Tab-separated table of C-alpha atoms in Angstrom:
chain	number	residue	atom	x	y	z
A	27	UNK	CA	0.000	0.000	0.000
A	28	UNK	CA	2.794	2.236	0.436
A	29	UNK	CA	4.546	1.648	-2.464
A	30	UNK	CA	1.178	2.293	-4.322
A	31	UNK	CA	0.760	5.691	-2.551
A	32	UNK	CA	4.320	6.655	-3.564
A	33	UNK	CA	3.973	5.390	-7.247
A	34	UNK	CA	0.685	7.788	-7.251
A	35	UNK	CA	2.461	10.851	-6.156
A	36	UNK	CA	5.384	10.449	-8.529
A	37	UNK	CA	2.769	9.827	-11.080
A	38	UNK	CA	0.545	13.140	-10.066
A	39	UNK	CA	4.013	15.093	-9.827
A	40	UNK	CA	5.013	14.194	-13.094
A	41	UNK	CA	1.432	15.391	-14.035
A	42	UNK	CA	1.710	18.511	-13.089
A	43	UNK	CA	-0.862	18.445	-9.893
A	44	UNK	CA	-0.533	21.545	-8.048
A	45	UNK	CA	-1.558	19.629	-4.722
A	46	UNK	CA	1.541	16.532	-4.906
A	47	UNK	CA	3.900	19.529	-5.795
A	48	UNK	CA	3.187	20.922	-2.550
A	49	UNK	CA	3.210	18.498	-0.483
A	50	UNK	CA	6.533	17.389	-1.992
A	51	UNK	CA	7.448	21.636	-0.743
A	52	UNK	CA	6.063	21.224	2.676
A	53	UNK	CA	7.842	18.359	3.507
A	54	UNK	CA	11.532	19.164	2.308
A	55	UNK	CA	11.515	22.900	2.092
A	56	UNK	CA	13.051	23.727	5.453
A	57	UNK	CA	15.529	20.782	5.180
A	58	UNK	CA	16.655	21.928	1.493
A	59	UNK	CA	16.971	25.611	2.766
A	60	UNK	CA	18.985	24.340	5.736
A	61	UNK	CA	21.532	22.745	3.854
A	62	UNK	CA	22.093	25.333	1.537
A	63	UNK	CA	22.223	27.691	4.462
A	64	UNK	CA	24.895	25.843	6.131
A	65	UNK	CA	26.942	25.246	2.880
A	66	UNK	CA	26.386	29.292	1.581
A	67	UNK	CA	26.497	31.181	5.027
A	68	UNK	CA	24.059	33.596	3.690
A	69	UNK	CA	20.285	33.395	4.210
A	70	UNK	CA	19.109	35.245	1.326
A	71	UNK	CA	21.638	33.240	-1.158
A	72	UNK	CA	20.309	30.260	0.530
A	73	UNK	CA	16.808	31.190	-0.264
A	74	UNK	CA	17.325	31.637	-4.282
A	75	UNK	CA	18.874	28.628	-4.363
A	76	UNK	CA	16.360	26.737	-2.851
A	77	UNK	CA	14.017	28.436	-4.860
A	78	UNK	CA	15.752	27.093	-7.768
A	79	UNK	CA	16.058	23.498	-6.218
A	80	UNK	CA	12.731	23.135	-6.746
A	81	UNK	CA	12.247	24.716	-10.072
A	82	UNK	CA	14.753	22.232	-11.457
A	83	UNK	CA	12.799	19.944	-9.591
A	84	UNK	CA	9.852	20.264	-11.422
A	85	UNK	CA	11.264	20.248	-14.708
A	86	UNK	CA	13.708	17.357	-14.363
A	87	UNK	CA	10.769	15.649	-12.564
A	88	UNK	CA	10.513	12.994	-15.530
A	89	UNK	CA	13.917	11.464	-14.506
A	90	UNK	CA	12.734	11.242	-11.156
A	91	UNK	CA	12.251	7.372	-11.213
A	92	UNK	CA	11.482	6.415	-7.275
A	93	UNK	CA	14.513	4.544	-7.030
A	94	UNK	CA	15.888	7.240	-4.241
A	95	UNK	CA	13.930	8.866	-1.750
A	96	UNK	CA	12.585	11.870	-2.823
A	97	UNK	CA	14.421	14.050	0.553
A	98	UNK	CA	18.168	12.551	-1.551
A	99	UNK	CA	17.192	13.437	-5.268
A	100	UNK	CA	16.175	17.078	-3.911
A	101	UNK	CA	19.419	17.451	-1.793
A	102	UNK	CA	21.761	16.530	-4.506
A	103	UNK	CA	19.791	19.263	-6.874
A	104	UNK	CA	20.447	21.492	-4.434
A	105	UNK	CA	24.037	20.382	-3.938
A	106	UNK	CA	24.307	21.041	-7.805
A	107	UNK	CA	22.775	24.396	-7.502
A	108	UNK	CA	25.110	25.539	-4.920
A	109	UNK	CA	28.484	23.980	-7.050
A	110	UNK	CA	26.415	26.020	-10.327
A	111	UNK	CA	26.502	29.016	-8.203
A	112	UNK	CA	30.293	29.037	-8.334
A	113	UNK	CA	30.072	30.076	-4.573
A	114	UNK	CA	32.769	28.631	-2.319
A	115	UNK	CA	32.186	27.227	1.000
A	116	UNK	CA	32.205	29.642	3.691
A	117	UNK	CA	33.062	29.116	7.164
A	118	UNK	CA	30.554	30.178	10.149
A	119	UNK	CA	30.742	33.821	10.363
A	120	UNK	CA	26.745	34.686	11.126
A	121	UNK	CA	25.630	31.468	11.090
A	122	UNK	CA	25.288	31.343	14.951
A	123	UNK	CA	23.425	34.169	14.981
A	124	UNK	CA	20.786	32.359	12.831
A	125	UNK	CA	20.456	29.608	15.470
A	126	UNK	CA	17.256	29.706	17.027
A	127	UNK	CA	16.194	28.075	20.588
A	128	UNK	CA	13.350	25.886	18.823
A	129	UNK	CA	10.057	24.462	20.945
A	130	UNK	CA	12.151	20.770	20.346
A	131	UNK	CA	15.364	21.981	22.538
A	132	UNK	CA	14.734	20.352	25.921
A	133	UNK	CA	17.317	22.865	27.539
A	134	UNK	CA	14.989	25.631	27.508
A	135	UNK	CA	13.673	25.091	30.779
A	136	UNK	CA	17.358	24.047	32.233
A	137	UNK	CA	18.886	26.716	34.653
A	138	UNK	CA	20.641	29.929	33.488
A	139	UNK	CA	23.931	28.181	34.224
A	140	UNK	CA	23.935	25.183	32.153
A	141	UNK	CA	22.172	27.104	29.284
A	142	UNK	CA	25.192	29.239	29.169
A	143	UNK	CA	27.671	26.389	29.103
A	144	UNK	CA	25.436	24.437	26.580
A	145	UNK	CA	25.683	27.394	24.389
A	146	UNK	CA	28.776	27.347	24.963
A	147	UNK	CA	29.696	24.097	23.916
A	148	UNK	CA	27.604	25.008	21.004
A	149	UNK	CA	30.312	27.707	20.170
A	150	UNK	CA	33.102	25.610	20.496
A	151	UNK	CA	31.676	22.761	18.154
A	152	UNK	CA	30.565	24.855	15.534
A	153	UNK	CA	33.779	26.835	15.764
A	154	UNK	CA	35.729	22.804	15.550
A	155	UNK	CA	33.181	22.187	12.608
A	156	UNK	CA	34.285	25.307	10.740
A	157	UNK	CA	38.117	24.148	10.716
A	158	UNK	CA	37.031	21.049	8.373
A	159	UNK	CA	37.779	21.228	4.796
A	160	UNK	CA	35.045	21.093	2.943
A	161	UNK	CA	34.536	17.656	2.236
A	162	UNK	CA	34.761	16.989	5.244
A	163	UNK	CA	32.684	19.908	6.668
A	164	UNK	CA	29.607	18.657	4.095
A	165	UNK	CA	29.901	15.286	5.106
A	166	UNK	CA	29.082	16.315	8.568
A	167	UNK	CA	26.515	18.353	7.798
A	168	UNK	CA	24.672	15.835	5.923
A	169	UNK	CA	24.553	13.164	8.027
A	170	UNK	CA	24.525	14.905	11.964
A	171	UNK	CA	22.176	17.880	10.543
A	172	UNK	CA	20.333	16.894	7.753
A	173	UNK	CA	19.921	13.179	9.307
A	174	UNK	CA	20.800	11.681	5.856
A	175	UNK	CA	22.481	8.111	5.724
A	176	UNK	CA	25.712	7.275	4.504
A	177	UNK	CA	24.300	5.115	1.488
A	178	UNK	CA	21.846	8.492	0.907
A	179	UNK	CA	24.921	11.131	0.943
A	180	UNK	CA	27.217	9.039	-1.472
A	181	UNK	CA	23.646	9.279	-4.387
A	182	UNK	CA	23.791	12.947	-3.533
A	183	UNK	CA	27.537	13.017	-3.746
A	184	UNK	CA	28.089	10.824	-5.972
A	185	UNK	CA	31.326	9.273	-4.397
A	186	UNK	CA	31.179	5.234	-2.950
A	187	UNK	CA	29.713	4.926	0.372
A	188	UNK	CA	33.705	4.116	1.583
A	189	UNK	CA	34.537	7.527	0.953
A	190	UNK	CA	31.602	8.655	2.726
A	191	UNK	CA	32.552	6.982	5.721
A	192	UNK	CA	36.103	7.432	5.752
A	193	UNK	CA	35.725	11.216	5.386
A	194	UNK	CA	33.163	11.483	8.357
A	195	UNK	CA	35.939	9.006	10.607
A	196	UNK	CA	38.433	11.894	9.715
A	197	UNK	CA	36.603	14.869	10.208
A	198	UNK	CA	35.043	13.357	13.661
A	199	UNK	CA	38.589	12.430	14.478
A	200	UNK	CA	39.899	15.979	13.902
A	201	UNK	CA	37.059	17.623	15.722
A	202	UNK	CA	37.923	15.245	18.408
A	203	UNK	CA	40.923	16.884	18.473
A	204	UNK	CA	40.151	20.337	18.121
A	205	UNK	CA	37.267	19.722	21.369
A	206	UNK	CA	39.758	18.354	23.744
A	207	UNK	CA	38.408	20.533	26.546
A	208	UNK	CA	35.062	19.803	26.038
A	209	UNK	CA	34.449	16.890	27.784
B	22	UNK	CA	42.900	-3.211	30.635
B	23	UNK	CA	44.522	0.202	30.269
B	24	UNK	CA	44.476	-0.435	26.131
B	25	UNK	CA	40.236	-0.877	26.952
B	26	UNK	CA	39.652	2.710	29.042
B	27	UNK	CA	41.497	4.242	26.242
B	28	UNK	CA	39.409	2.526	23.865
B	29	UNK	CA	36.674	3.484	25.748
B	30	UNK	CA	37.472	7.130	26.651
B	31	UNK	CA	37.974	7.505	22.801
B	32	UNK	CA	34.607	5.639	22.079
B	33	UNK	CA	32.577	8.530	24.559
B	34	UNK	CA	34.552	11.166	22.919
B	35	UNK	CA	33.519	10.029	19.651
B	36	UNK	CA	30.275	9.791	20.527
B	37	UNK	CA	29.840	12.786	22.830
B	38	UNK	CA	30.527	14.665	19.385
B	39	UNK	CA	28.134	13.308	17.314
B	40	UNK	CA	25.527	13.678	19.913
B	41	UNK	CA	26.996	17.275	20.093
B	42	UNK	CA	25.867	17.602	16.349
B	43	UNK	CA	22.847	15.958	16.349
B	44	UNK	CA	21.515	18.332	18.833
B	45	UNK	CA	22.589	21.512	17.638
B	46	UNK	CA	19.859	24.155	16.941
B	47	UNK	CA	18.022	24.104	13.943
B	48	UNK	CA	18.228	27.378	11.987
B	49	UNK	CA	15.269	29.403	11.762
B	50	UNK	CA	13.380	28.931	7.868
B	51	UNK	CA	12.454	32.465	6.234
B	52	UNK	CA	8.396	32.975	7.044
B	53	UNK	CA	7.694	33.711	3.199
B	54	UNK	CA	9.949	31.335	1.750
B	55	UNK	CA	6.671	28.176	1.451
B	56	UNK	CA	4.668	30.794	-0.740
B	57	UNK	CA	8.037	31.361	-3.102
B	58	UNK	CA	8.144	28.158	-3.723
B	59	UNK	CA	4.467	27.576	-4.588
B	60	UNK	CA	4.639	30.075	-6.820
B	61	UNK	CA	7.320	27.672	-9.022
B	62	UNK	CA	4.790	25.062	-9.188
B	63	UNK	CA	4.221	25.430	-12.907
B	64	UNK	CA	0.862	25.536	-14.712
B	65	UNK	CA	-0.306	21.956	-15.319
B	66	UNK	CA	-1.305	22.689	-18.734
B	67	UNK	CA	2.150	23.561	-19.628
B	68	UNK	CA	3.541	20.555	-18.217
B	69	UNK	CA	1.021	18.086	-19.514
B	70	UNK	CA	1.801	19.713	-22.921
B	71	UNK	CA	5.221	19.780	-22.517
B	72	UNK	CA	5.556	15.908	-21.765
B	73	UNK	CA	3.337	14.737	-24.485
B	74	UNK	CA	6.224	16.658	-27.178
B	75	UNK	CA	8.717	15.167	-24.956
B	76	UNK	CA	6.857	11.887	-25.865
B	77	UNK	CA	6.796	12.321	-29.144
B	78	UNK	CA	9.762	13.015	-29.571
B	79	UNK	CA	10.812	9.783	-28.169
B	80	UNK	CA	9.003	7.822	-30.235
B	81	UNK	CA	9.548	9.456	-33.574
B	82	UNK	CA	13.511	8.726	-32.460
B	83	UNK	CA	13.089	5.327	-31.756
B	84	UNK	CA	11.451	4.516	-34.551
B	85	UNK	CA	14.219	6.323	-36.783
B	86	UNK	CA	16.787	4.159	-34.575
B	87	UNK	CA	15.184	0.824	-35.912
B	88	UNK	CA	14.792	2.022	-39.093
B	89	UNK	CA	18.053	3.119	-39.278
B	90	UNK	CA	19.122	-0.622	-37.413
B	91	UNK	CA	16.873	-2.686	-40.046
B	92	UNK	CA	18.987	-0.695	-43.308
B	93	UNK	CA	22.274	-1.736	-42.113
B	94	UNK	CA	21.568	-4.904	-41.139
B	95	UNK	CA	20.032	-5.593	-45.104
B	96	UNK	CA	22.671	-3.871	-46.245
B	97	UNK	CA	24.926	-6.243	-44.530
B	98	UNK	CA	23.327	-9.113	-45.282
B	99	UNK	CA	22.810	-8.386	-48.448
B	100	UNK	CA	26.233	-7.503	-49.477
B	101	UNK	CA	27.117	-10.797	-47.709
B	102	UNK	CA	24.939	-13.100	-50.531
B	103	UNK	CA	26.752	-11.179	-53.588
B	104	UNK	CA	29.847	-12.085	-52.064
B	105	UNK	CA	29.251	-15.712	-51.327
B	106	UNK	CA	27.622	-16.425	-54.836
B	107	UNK	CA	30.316	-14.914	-56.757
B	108	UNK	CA	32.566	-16.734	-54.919
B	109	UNK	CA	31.336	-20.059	-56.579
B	110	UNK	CA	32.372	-18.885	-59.699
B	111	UNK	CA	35.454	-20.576	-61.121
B	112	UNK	CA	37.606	-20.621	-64.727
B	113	UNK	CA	38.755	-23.801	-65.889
B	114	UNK	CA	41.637	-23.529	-67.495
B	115	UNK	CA	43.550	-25.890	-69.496
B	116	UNK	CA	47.150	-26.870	-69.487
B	117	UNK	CA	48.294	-27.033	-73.165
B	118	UNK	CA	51.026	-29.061	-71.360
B	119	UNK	CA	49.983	-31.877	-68.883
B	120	UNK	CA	46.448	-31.337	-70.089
B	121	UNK	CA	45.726	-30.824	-66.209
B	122	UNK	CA	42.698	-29.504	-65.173
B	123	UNK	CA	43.140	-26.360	-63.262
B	124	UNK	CA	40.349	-24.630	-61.060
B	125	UNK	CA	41.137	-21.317	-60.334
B	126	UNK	CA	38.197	-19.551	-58.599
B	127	UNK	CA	37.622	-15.978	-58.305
B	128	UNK	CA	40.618	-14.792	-56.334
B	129	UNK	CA	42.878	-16.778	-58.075
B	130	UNK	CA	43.588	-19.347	-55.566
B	131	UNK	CA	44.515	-22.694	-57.787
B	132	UNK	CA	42.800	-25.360	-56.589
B	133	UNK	CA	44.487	-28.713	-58.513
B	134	UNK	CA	42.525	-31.976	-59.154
B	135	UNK	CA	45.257	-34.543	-58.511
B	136	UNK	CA	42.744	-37.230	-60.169
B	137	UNK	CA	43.383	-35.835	-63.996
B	138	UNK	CA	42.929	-37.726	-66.990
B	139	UNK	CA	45.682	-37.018	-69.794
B	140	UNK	CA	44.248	-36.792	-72.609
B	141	UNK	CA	46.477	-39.607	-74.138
B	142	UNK	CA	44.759	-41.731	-71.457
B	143	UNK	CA	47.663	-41.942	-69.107
């Protein structure tokens, strides 16, 4: 039954119905403007690109076959989009300004204290994060932030799943490291 | 047992990391950025159009594919026939000599009948 539900919204999508195109937005929208956020540093680059994500979405939306989960086919549009751009990677400069304290963090209602030293912790790690080379650094952010497999990041990178791994056992390795006084 | 709490120490660290990154804050989405992106939903007409010329397309080129497949493969085979009937083509030529019987086919390879008959009946 599941199968057949997916098989109908590929079929509507390739249609043209207004309705499957967005749901197929509501679902991914914030996770595709995350990771162009993180990989652009800039909010409002972040938001054209997303913007045309899914406007190469729709038109490649023929080769679109099912095979991969819809979530990996958009991210490794959006990958392309942000290689297209000819943008480099940039490190955190504002990004932790953009972090916001969401209804999910179960540390809001922690004492003063604690908040401060979660925060940061959170300072030190992204600042540990932003030393990775870019590999590396993308890696990370698919798989810890975007919650993407291994298997899923080597379709959207299109490098072996080996690679995948290996990378993320280096770059946890050197933020290992680079947190030494954390723990 | 030293060798296993620095296995293990390493093994928290490790981890302690990734659950570092796992709960990091999200960042916060742009309010207007859902009705952007509705707007690129394009008009179903146009894509409904657009597919059936992608269509055919497709099968005006496939077609020309096996046409193009079925011309060379007659041509082949046909240029294979002339070749093998001509082939059974053969002079005979005779030896003013030893009154041998020579076959020669068409690319002059000599083919001799060892079982002759002289004309002299020897």
């Amino acid at each position: 039954m599941r199968h057949r539900v997916k098989v109908n919204n590929i079929k509507a999508l390739r249609k043209g119905d207004p309705e499957a195109c967005k749901a197929v937005i509501c679902r991914h929208y914030k996770s595709i403007y995350r990771f162009l956020a993180y990989l652009t540093q800039d909010a409002s680059l972040a938001e054209d690109l997303t913007q045309d994500t899914f406007v190469s979405a729709w038109a490649k939306i023929d080769s679109f076959k099912g095979r991969a989960l819809m979530r990996t086919w958009l991210h490794k549009i959006a990958y392309h989009k942000f290689i297209d751009s000819g943008h480099r990677l940039k490190r955190f400069n504002t990004l932790i300004d953009g972090l916001k304290q969401n209804s999910r963090d179960v540390h809001n209602n922690l004492n003063p204290l604690y908040q401060l030293t979660l925060q940061e912790h959170t300072k030190l790690l992204y600042e540990a994060v932003q030393k990775l080379d870019a590999a590396e650094y993308i890696v990370i952010v698919l798989h810890y932030i975007q919650e993407i497999s291994f298997r899923n990041i080597a379709k959207i990178l299109d490098k072996p799943s080996g690679t995948i791994k290996w990378r993320m056992n280096k770059a946890l390795k050197k933020l290992r490291k680079l947190l030494k006084d954390w723990e | 047992m030293k060798d296993n709490k620095e296995k293990n120490d390493k093994d928290i660290t490790l981890k302690s990391i990734a659950a570092g990154l796992r709960s990091l804050p999200e960042l916060e989405v742009p309010g207007k950025l859902k009705q952007k992106l509705f707007a690129t939903i394009p008009n179903r007409l146009t894509v409904i159009t657009k597919n059936r010329r992608l269509r055919g397309l497709s099968v005006i080129w496939r077609i020309g594919t096996a046409a193009a497949a079925i011309i060379i493969l007659a041509s082949i085979l046909l240029s294979n026939l002339g070749r093998s009937t001509s082939s059974n083509k053969f002079t005979v030529e005779m030896n003013e000599v030893s009154k041998h019987y020579v076959l020669a086919d068409q690319n002059n390879r000599f083919i001799i009948d060892s079982n002759y008959v002289d004309c002299n009946g020897q």
